[in-house]
Amino acid sequence: MRFLRSDSRLIGVLLVLAITQLIGWGTIGLPAVIGRDLAADLGMSLSAVFAGSSVLYVTMGLCAPWLARAFARHGARKVMMVGTVVTLPGFVVMSFAHEPMLYFIGWVILGMGGSATLSTGAYIMLNEVAGRGAKNAIGGLMLVTGLSSSIFWPTTSFLSGHFGWRGTCLVYAAMMLLINLPLYAFLAPRRKIATDDGGGPIKAAPPAIPRSTFGLVVCVITMNAFVNFGIGAIMIELLRAEGLAPAQALAFGSMLGVIQVSARGLDFLGGGRWDGITTGLVAGTALPVAMLLLMTSEGATWAVAVFILLYGAGSGAMAVARATIPLVFYDQAEFAKAMSMIAVPLNLASAISPPLLVGLLTQFGSRGALGLTFVFSCATVLILVMLGRRRPQVAAAAAT
């Protein structure tokens, strides 16, 4: 908890971001729970419904480079306030959709808002406040936001059962207006130049990172995002394809968030004793093992439970690694720019993954989806090994 004591404002920032990120990620997870209802009501295939999430991520990726300048000029607080205002009509538009066109327009609007408010903006805000303590701060934030599916999948199911999916969209729009926007406006901090261990402003920029190293960082983050966002989006359908009843699949899927948070907690308790690359190497090995187990178990309940445990632990810690690997190579001055550049391929991969995996699930069963994610997970571990050998000397010393 040393980083919390270093700046009392950080506790308030983490509280604001925990609530807003939990709501932000939880509310856009609609297709994972009510995808079949959306498909039936809008006359769309299940793959087309999940393509709405793809539109979201494509839009986020396309907006990310443009927002890099806004983050640098105005700070994260103002950009995230504007993004929240933009997000609100996205849910309203979706609630009025009776055909695919308006449905996808809603996702475009949500993507425009999400590019400013989801993950990247939060990490930049923490970096503005915490400086070199951002890794631990990000880990602390993820302890809470990892519960988004565990909280909002049952919440979405409950709301849609009472108000329908259209009413659920309107409830989520109201949450943006009444919860997220006031939190950013009144409780989020204005930008402050962080200091290095209280000594003064950080002055020296880090040595230039070779393009090949940046390329490896992009590859490892993008491939893991493809796996995690894709599997997360289709988890309930994947478990149903393994033979679980709908209620049982929802119960197992909802446990995922709790396990992910537990894994992030272990990384958080480690403090500064290891960096994002080390976290990724340890966590990344659990993912291919989990997928191989599920592929060879023929739907046994015990195997599904072990899969949820291994995949949840691995994906939870890998989410921290994705956010903190750039901190190994980039200091505060370059972090926002690097994150904005990485956001483009990351979001594009996140966009492609759900419909592609749904298509494989539909055409070839669970083995098709699991096979591709298994290959990507193995490649991720190999690239992390290569990145470990390219650590800057300062980062390598801090990790030991």
CSV table of C-alpha atoms in Angstrom, one decimal:
chain,number,residue,atom,x,y,z
A,1,MET,CA,0.0,0.0,0.0
A,2,ARG,CA,3.1,2.3,-0.1
A,3,PHE,CA,1.9,4.0,-3.3
A,4,LEU,CA,-1.4,5.0,-1.6
A,5,ARG,CA,0.5,6.8,1.2
A,6,SER,CA,2.6,8.7,-1.4
A,7,ASP,CA,-0.3,10.9,-2.5
A,8,SER,CA,-3.5,11.1,-0.6
A,9,ARG,CA,-5.4,12.2,-3.7
A,10,LEU,CA,-4.7,8.8,-5.2
A,11,ILE,CA,-7.3,7.1,-2.9
A,12,GLY,CA,-10.0,9.5,-4.2
A,13,VAL,CA,-8.9,9.0,-7.8
A,14,LEU,CA,-9.0,5.2,-7.5
A,15,LEU,CA,-12.5,5.4,-6.0
A,16,VAL,CA,-13.8,7.6,-8.8
A,17,LEU,CA,-12.3,5.4,-11.5
A,18,ALA,CA,-13.3,2.1,-9.8
A,19,ILE,CA,-17.0,3.2,-10.0
A,20,THR,CA,-16.9,4.7,-13.4
A,21,GLN,CA,-14.9,2.0,-15.0
A,22,LEU,CA,-17.1,-0.7,-13.4
A,23,ILE,CA,-20.2,0.9,-14.9
A,24,GLY,CA,-18.5,1.7,-18.2
A,25,TRP,CA,-17.3,-1.8,-18.9
A,26,GLY,CA,-20.3,-3.5,-17.3
A,27,THR,CA,-22.9,-1.6,-19.3
A,28,ILE,CA,-21.4,-2.3,-22.8
A,29,GLY,CA,-21.5,-6.1,-22.0
A,30,LEU,CA,-25.1,-6.4,-23.2
A,31,PRO,CA,-24.6,-8.9,-26.0
A,32,ALA,CA,-23.0,-11.4,-23.7
A,33,VAL,CA,-26.2,-11.8,-21.7
A,34,ILE,CA,-29.1,-10.7,-24.0
A,35,GLY,CA,-27.5,-11.5,-27.4
A,36,ARG,CA,-30.2,-13.9,-28.4
A,37,ASP,CA,-33.0,-11.5,-27.4
A,38,LEU,CA,-31.4,-8.8,-29.5
A,39,ALA,CA,-31.1,-11.2,-32.4
A,40,ALA,CA,-34.7,-12.2,-32.3
A,41,ASP,CA,-36.1,-8.7,-31.8
A,42,LEU,CA,-33.9,-7.1,-34.5
A,43,GLY,CA,-34.0,-9.9,-37.0
A,44,MET,CA,-30.3,-10.5,-36.9
A,45,SER,CA,-28.0,-13.5,-36.5
A,46,LEU,CA,-26.1,-14.0,-33.3
A,47,SER,CA,-22.8,-13.2,-35.0
A,48,ALA,CA,-24.3,-9.9,-36.3
A,49,VAL,CA,-25.4,-9.0,-32.8
A,50,PHE,CA,-21.9,-9.5,-31.4
A,51,ALA,CA,-20.6,-7.5,-34.3
A,52,GLY,CA,-22.0,-4.5,-32.4
A,53,SER,CA,-19.1,-4.9,-30.0
A,54,SER,CA,-16.8,-5.0,-32.9
A,55,VAL,CA,-18.1,-1.6,-34.2
A,56,LEU,CA,-17.5,-0.3,-30.7
A,57,TYR,CA,-13.8,-1.3,-30.6
A,58,VAL,CA,-13.2,-0.2,-34.2
A,59,THR,CA,-14.5,3.2,-33.4
A,60,MET,CA,-12.5,3.3,-30.2
A,61,GLY,CA,-9.4,2.4,-32.1
A,62,LEU,CA,-9.9,5.0,-34.8
A,63,CYS,CA,-10.6,7.7,-32.3
A,64,ALA,CA,-7.5,6.9,-30.1
A,65,PRO,CA,-4.8,8.7,-32.1
A,66,TRP,CA,-6.9,11.9,-32.3
A,67,LEU,CA,-7.6,11.8,-28.6
A,68,ALA,CA,-3.9,11.5,-27.7
A,69,ARG,CA,-3.5,15.2,-28.4
A,70,ALA,CA,-6.6,16.0,-26.3
A,71,PHE,CA,-5.3,14.0,-23.4
A,72,ALA,CA,-1.9,15.8,-23.6
A,73,ARG,CA,-3.5,19.3,-23.9
A,74,HIS,CA,-6.5,19.1,-21.6
A,75,GLY,CA,-5.8,16.2,-19.2
A,76,ALA,CA,-7.7,13.0,-18.6
A,77,ARG,CA,-10.5,14.6,-16.5
A,78,LYS,CA,-11.9,16.9,-19.2
A,79,VAL,CA,-11.6,14.3,-21.9
A,80,MET,CA,-13.4,11.7,-19.8
A,81,MET,CA,-16.2,14.1,-19.0
A,82,VAL,CA,-16.8,14.8,-22.7
A,83,GLY,CA,-16.6,11.1,-23.4
A,84,THR,CA,-19.3,10.4,-20.8
A,85,VAL,CA,-21.6,13.0,-22.3
A,86,VAL,CA,-21.1,11.3,-25.8
A,87,THR,CA,-21.8,7.8,-24.4
A,88,LEU,CA,-25.2,8.7,-23.0
A,89,PRO,CA,-27.0,9.1,-26.4
A,90,GLY,CA,-25.5,5.8,-27.6
A,91,PHE,CA,-27.6,3.8,-25.2
A,92,VAL,CA,-30.7,5.9,-26.0
A,93,VAL,CA,-30.2,5.4,-29.8
A,94,MET,CA,-29.8,1.7,-29.2
A,95,SER,CA,-33.0,1.5,-27.2
A,96,PHE,CA,-35.0,2.9,-30.2
A,97,ALA,CA,-33.4,0.4,-32.7
A,98,HIS,CA,-35.8,-1.8,-34.6
A,99,GLU,CA,-33.4,-2.6,-37.4
A,100,PRO,CA,-29.7,-3.3,-37.7
A,101,MET,CA,-28.7,0.1,-38.9
A,102,LEU,CA,-29.8,2.0,-35.8
A,103,TYR,CA,-28.4,-0.7,-33.6
A,104,PHE,CA,-24.9,-0.3,-35.1
A,105,ILE,CA,-25.2,3.5,-35.0
A,106,GLY,CA,-25.7,3.2,-31.2
A,107,TRP,CA,-22.5,1.2,-31.0
A,108,VAL,CA,-20.6,3.8,-33.0
A,109,ILE,CA,-21.6,6.5,-30.5
A,110,LEU,CA,-20.7,4.2,-27.6
A,111,GLY,CA,-17.3,3.7,-29.2
A,112,MET,CA,-16.7,7.4,-29.6
A,113,GLY,CA,-17.5,7.9,-25.9
A,114,GLY,CA,-15.6,4.7,-24.8
A,115,SER,CA,-12.4,5.8,-26.5
A,116,ALA,CA,-12.3,8.7,-24.0
A,117,THR,CA,-13.5,7.0,-20.9
A,118,LEU,CA,-12.6,3.3,-21.0
A,119,SER,CA,-9.2,2.0,-19.7
A,120,THR,CA,-6.9,4.2,-21.7
A,121,GLY,CA,-8.3,7.4,-20.1
A,122,ALA,CA,-8.2,5.8,-16.7
A,123,TYR,CA,-4.6,4.7,-17.0
A,124,ILE,CA,-3.6,8.2,-18.2
A,125,MET,CA,-5.4,9.8,-15.3
A,126,LEU,CA,-3.6,7.5,-12.8
A,127,ASN,CA,-0.3,8.2,-14.6
A,128,GLU,CA,-0.9,12.0,-14.2
A,129,VAL,CA,-1.4,11.6,-10.5
A,130,ALA,CA,0.9,8.6,-9.5
A,131,GLY,CA,3.8,9.0,-11.9
A,132,ARG,CA,6.1,6.0,-11.4
A,133,GLY,CA,3.5,4.5,-9.0
A,134,ALA,CA,1.0,4.0,-11.8
A,135,LYS,CA,1.6,0.3,-12.2
A,136,ASN,CA,0.4,-0.4,-8.6
A,137,ALA,CA,-2.4,2.1,-9.0
A,138,ILE,CA,-3.6,0.4,-12.2
A,139,GLY,CA,-3.4,-3.0,-10.4
A,140,GLY,CA,-5.5,-1.5,-7.5
A,141,LEU,CA,-8.1,-0.2,-10.0
A,142,MET,CA,-8.4,-3.6,-11.7
A,143,LEU,CA,-9.2,-5.3,-8.4
A,144,VAL,CA,-12.6,-3.6,-8.7
A,145,THR,CA,-13.2,-3.3,-12.4
A,146,GLY,CA,-12.6,-7.0,-12.9
A,147,LEU,CA,-15.9,-7.5,-11.2
A,148,SER,CA,-17.8,-5.8,-14.1
A,149,SER,CA,-19.0,-9.1,-15.6
A,150,SER,CA,-19.8,-10.7,-12.3
A,151,ILE,CA,-21.9,-7.6,-11.3
A,152,PHE,CA,-23.4,-6.5,-14.6
A,153,TRP,CA,-24.2,-9.9,-16.3
A,154,PRO,CA,-26.7,-10.7,-13.5
A,155,THR,CA,-27.8,-7.1,-13.4
A,156,THR,CA,-28.4,-7.0,-17.2
A,157,SER,CA,-30.3,-10.3,-16.9
A,158,PHE,CA,-32.5,-8.9,-14.1
A,159,LEU,CA,-33.2,-5.6,-15.8
A,160,SER,CA,-34.0,-7.1,-19.1
A,161,GLY,CA,-36.3,-9.6,-17.4
A,162,HIS,CA,-38.3,-6.7,-15.9
A,163,PHE,CA,-37.9,-3.9,-18.4
A,164,GLY,CA,-36.8,-5.6,-21.6
A,165,TRP,CA,-33.5,-4.9,-23.3
A,166,ARG,CA,-34.7,-1.5,-24.4
A,167,GLY,CA,-35.5,-0.4,-20.9
A,168,THR,CA,-32.1,-1.8,-19.8
A,169,CYS,CA,-30.4,0.5,-22.3
A,170,LEU,CA,-32.3,3.5,-20.9
A,171,VAL,CA,-31.3,2.6,-17.3
A,172,TYR,CA,-27.6,2.5,-18.4
A,173,ALA,CA,-27.9,5.9,-20.1
A,174,ALA,CA,-29.3,7.3,-16.8
A,175,MET,CA,-26.3,5.8,-14.9
A,176,MET,CA,-23.9,7.7,-17.2
A,177,LEU,CA,-25.8,11.0,-16.5
A,178,LEU,CA,-26.4,10.6,-12.8
A,179,ILE,CA,-23.3,8.7,-11.6
A,180,ASN,CA,-20.3,8.8,-14.0
A,181,LEU,CA,-20.6,12.4,-15.1
A,182,PRO,CA,-20.9,14.0,-11.6
A,183,LEU,CA,-18.0,11.8,-10.4
A,184,TYR,CA,-15.7,13.1,-13.2
A,185,ALA,CA,-16.9,16.7,-12.8
A,186,PHE,CA,-16.7,17.1,-9.1
A,187,LEU,CA,-14.4,14.4,-7.7
A,188,ALA,CA,-11.8,13.6,-10.3
A,189,PRO,CA,-8.6,15.6,-10.0
A,190,ARG,CA,-7.4,18.2,-12.4
A,191,ARG,CA,-4.1,17.4,-14.0
A,192,LYS,CA,-1.0,17.6,-11.8
A,193,ILE,CA,2.6,17.1,-12.8
A,194,ALA,CA,3.7,14.0,-10.9
A,195,THR,CA,7.0,13.9,-9.1
A,196,ASP,CA,9.5,11.1,-8.8
A,197,ASP,CA,9.6,10.0,-5.1
A,198,GLY,CA,8.7,13.6,-4.0
A,199,GLY,CA,12.0,15.1,-5.3
A,200,GLY,CA,10.6,17.3,-8.0
A,201,PRO,CA,9.2,17.1,-11.5
A,202,ILE,CA,10.5,14.2,-13.6
A,203,LYS,CA,12.8,15.8,-16.0
A,204,ALA,CA,14.8,13.2,-18.0
A,205,ALA,CA,13.1,11.4,-20.8
A,206,PRO,CA,13.9,7.7,-21.2
A,207,PRO,CA,16.2,6.5,-23.9
A,208,ALA,CA,14.5,6.0,-27.2
A,209,ILE,CA,12.9,2.5,-27.5
A,210,PRO,CA,13.7,0.7,-30.8
A,211,ARG,CA,10.8,0.3,-33.1
A,212,SER,CA,11.1,-3.4,-33.1
A,213,THR,CA,10.6,-3.4,-29.3
A,214,PHE,CA,7.5,-1.2,-29.6
A,215,GLY,CA,6.3,-3.6,-32.3
A,216,LEU,CA,6.7,-6.6,-29.9
A,217,VAL,CA,4.8,-4.6,-27.2
A,218,VAL,CA,2.0,-4.0,-29.6
A,219,CYS,CA,1.9,-7.6,-30.7
A,220,VAL,CA,1.8,-9.1,-27.2
A,221,ILE,CA,-0.9,-6.6,-26.0
A,222,THR,CA,-3.0,-7.0,-29.2
A,223,MET,CA,-2.9,-10.8,-29.3
A,224,ASN,CA,-3.8,-11.1,-25.6
A,225,ALA,CA,-6.6,-8.6,-26.1
A,226,PHE,CA,-7.9,-10.7,-29.0
A,227,VAL,CA,-8.1,-13.7,-26.6
A,228,ASN,CA,-9.4,-12.0,-23.5
A,229,PHE,CA,-12.0,-9.8,-25.1
A,230,GLY,CA,-13.2,-12.6,-27.5
A,231,ILE,CA,-13.5,-15.3,-24.9
A,232,GLY,CA,-15.0,-12.9,-22.4
A,233,ALA,CA,-17.7,-11.9,-25.0
A,234,ILE,CA,-18.6,-15.4,-25.9
A,235,MET,CA,-18.0,-17.1,-22.6
A,236,ILE,CA,-21.7,-18.0,-21.9
A,237,GLU,CA,-22.2,-19.3,-25.4
A,238,LEU,CA,-18.9,-21.2,-25.2
A,239,LEU,CA,-20.0,-22.9,-22.0
A,240,ARG,CA,-23.4,-23.7,-23.5
A,241,ALA,CA,-21.6,-25.3,-26.5
A,242,GLU,CA,-19.8,-27.5,-24.0
A,243,GLY,CA,-23.2,-28.8,-22.9
A,244,LEU,CA,-24.0,-26.6,-19.9
A,245,ALA,CA,-27.6,-25.5,-19.3
A,246,PRO,CA,-28.2,-21.7,-19.7
A,247,ALA,CA,-28.5,-21.0,-16.0
A,248,GLN,CA,-25.4,-23.1,-15.3
A,249,ALA,CA,-23.4,-21.3,-18.0
A,250,LEU,CA,-24.4,-17.9,-16.6
A,251,ALA,CA,-23.4,-19.1,-13.1
A,252,PHE,CA,-20.0,-20.3,-14.2
A,253,GLY,CA,-19.5,-17.2,-16.4
A,254,SER,CA,-20.3,-14.9,-13.5
A,255,MET,CA,-17.7,-16.6,-11.3
A,256,LEU,CA,-15.1,-15.5,-13.9
A,257,GLY,CA,-14.9,-12.0,-12.7
A,258,VAL,CA,-14.3,-13.0,-9.0
A,259,ILE,CA,-11.4,-15.3,-10.1
A,260,GLN,CA,-9.9,-12.5,-12.3
A,261,VAL,CA,-10.0,-10.1,-9.4
A,262,SER,CA,-8.3,-12.6,-7.1
A,263,ALA,CA,-5.5,-13.0,-9.6
A,264,ARG,CA,-5.1,-9.2,-9.9
A,265,GLY,CA,-5.1,-9.0,-6.1
A,266,LEU,CA,-2.0,-11.3,-6.0
A,267,ASP,CA,-0.2,-9.0,-8.5
A,268,PHE,CA,-1.3,-5.9,-6.5
A,269,LEU,CA,0.0,-7.4,-3.3
A,270,GLY,CA,3.3,-7.9,-5.0
A,271,GLY,CA,3.7,-4.1,-5.2
A,272,GLY,CA,6.8,-3.1,-7.1
A,273,ARG,CA,8.6,-6.4,-6.8
A,274,TRP,CA,7.8,-7.3,-10.4
A,275,ASP,CA,6.9,-5.5,-13.6
A,276,GLY,CA,4.3,-6.0,-16.3
A,277,ILE,CA,6.5,-8.4,-18.3
A,278,THR,CA,7.0,-10.7,-15.3
A,279,THR,CA,3.2,-10.7,-14.6
A,280,GLY,CA,2.5,-11.5,-18.2
A,281,LEU,CA,4.9,-14.4,-18.3
A,282,VAL,CA,3.5,-16.1,-15.2
A,283,ALA,CA,-0.2,-15.4,-16.1
A,284,GLY,CA,0.2,-16.1,-19.8
A,285,THR,CA,1.2,-19.7,-19.3
A,286,ALA,CA,-2.1,-20.5,-17.6
A,287,LEU,CA,-4.2,-19.5,-20.7
A,288,PRO,CA,-3.1,-22.2,-23.2
A,289,VAL,CA,-3.2,-24.8,-20.4
A,290,ALA,CA,-6.8,-23.9,-19.7
A,291,MET,CA,-7.8,-24.0,-23.3
A,292,LEU,CA,-6.1,-27.3,-24.0
A,293,LEU,CA,-7.9,-28.8,-21.0
A,294,LEU,CA,-11.3,-27.7,-22.2
A,295,MET,CA,-10.6,-28.9,-25.7
A,296,THR,CA,-9.7,-32.4,-24.5
A,297,SER,CA,-12.3,-32.9,-21.7
A,298,GLU,CA,-15.4,-33.3,-23.7
A,299,GLY,CA,-17.5,-31.0,-21.5
A,300,ALA,CA,-16.9,-32.6,-18.1
A,301,THR,CA,-18.2,-30.4,-15.3
A,302,TRP,CA,-14.9,-30.7,-13.4
A,303,ALA,CA,-13.0,-29.6,-16.5
A,304,VAL,CA,-15.2,-26.6,-17.0
A,305,ALA,CA,-14.6,-25.6,-13.4
A,306,VAL,CA,-10.8,-25.9,-13.7
A,307,PHE,CA,-11.0,-24.0,-17.0
A,308,ILE,CA,-12.8,-21.2,-15.4
A,309,LEU,CA,-10.2,-21.2,-12.6
A,310,LEU,CA,-7.1,-21.2,-14.8
A,311,TYR,CA,-8.5,-18.9,-17.5
A,312,GLY,CA,-9.9,-16.5,-14.9
A,313,ALA,CA,-6.6,-16.3,-13.0
A,314,GLY,CA,-4.5,-16.0,-16.2
A,315,SER,CA,-6.7,-13.5,-18.0
A,316,GLY,CA,-7.1,-11.4,-14.8
A,317,ALA,CA,-3.4,-11.0,-14.3
A,318,MET,CA,-2.8,-10.5,-18.0
A,319,ALA,CA,-5.2,-7.6,-18.0
A,320,VAL,CA,-2.8,-5.9,-15.5
A,321,ALA,CA,0.1,-6.9,-17.7
A,322,ARG,CA,-1.5,-5.3,-20.8
A,323,ALA,CA,-1.9,-2.0,-19.1
A,324,THR,CA,1.5,-2.0,-17.4
A,325,ILE,CA,4.0,-3.4,-19.9
A,326,PRO,CA,4.3,0.0,-21.6
A,327,LEU,CA,5.5,1.4,-18.2
A,328,VAL,CA,8.5,-0.9,-18.4
A,329,PHE,CA,9.7,1.1,-21.5
A,330,TYR,CA,8.0,4.5,-21.3
A,331,ASP,CA,8.2,7.2,-18.7
A,332,GLN,CA,5.4,9.6,-17.8
A,333,ALA,CA,6.1,12.1,-20.6
A,334,GLU,CA,5.7,9.4,-23.3
A,335,PHE,CA,3.1,7.1,-21.6
A,336,ALA,CA,0.0,8.8,-22.9
A,337,LYS,CA,1.3,8.9,-26.5
A,338,ALA,CA,2.3,5.2,-26.4
A,339,MET,CA,-1.0,4.1,-24.9
A,340,SER,CA,-2.9,6.0,-27.5
A,341,MET,CA,-0.9,4.4,-30.3
A,342,ILE,CA,-1.3,0.9,-28.8
A,343,ALA,CA,-5.0,1.5,-28.5
A,344,VAL,CA,-5.5,1.4,-32.2
A,345,PRO,CA,-4.5,-2.3,-32.9
A,346,LEU,CA,-5.7,-3.3,-29.4
A,347,ASN,CA,-9.2,-2.1,-30.1
A,348,LEU,CA,-9.2,-3.4,-33.7
A,349,ALA,CA,-8.2,-6.9,-32.4
A,350,SER,CA,-10.9,-6.6,-29.7
A,351,ALA,CA,-13.4,-5.7,-32.5
A,352,ILE,CA,-12.5,-8.6,-34.7
A,353,SER,CA,-12.4,-11.2,-32.0
A,354,PRO,CA,-16.0,-11.7,-30.8
A,355,PRO,CA,-17.7,-12.1,-34.2
A,356,LEU,CA,-14.8,-14.3,-35.4
A,357,LEU,CA,-14.9,-16.5,-32.4
A,358,VAL,CA,-18.7,-16.6,-32.6
A,359,GLY,CA,-18.5,-17.7,-36.2
A,360,LEU,CA,-16.0,-20.4,-35.3
A,361,LEU,CA,-18.2,-21.5,-32.5
A,362,THR,CA,-21.2,-21.7,-34.8
A,363,GLN,CA,-19.5,-23.5,-37.6
A,364,PHE,CA,-17.0,-25.8,-35.8
A,365,GLY,CA,-18.2,-25.8,-32.2
A,366,SER,CA,-16.1,-24.9,-29.1
A,367,ARG,CA,-13.0,-26.6,-30.5
A,368,GLY,CA,-12.8,-24.0,-33.4
A,369,ALA,CA,-12.8,-21.0,-31.1
A,370,LEU,CA,-10.5,-22.6,-28.5
A,371,GLY,CA,-8.0,-23.8,-31.1
A,372,LEU,CA,-7.4,-20.3,-32.4
A,373,THR,CA,-7.1,-18.7,-29.0
A,374,PHE,CA,-4.8,-21.5,-27.9
A,375,VAL,CA,-2.4,-20.6,-30.8
A,376,PHE,CA,-2.6,-16.8,-29.9
A,377,SER,CA,-1.9,-17.5,-26.2
A,378,CYS,CA,1.2,-19.6,-27.0
A,379,ALA,CA,2.5,-16.9,-29.3
A,380,THR,CA,1.9,-14.3,-26.5
A,381,VAL,CA,4.1,-16.2,-24.1
A,382,LEU,CA,6.9,-16.5,-26.6
A,383,ILE,CA,6.9,-12.7,-27.3
A,384,LEU,CA,6.9,-11.9,-23.6
A,385,VAL,CA,10.1,-14.0,-23.3
A,386,MET,CA,11.6,-11.8,-26.1
A,387,LEU,CA,10.5,-8.6,-24.4
A,388,GLY,CA,12.0,-9.8,-21.1
A,389,ARG,CA,15.4,-9.8,-22.7
A,390,ARG,CA,14.9,-6.2,-24.0
A,391,ARG,CA,14.1,-4.5,-20.6
A,392,PRO,CA,15.8,-1.2,-20.1
A,393,GLN,CA,18.4,-1.4,-17.4
A,394,VAL,CA,16.4,0.7,-15.0
A,395,ALA,CA,13.3,-1.4,-15.4
A,396,ALA,CA,15.3,-4.6,-15.1
A,397,ALA,CA,16.8,-3.4,-11.9
A,398,ALA,CA,13.4,-2.5,-10.5
A,399,ALA,CA,12.0,-5.9,-11.4
A,400,THR,CA,14.6,-7.8,-9.4
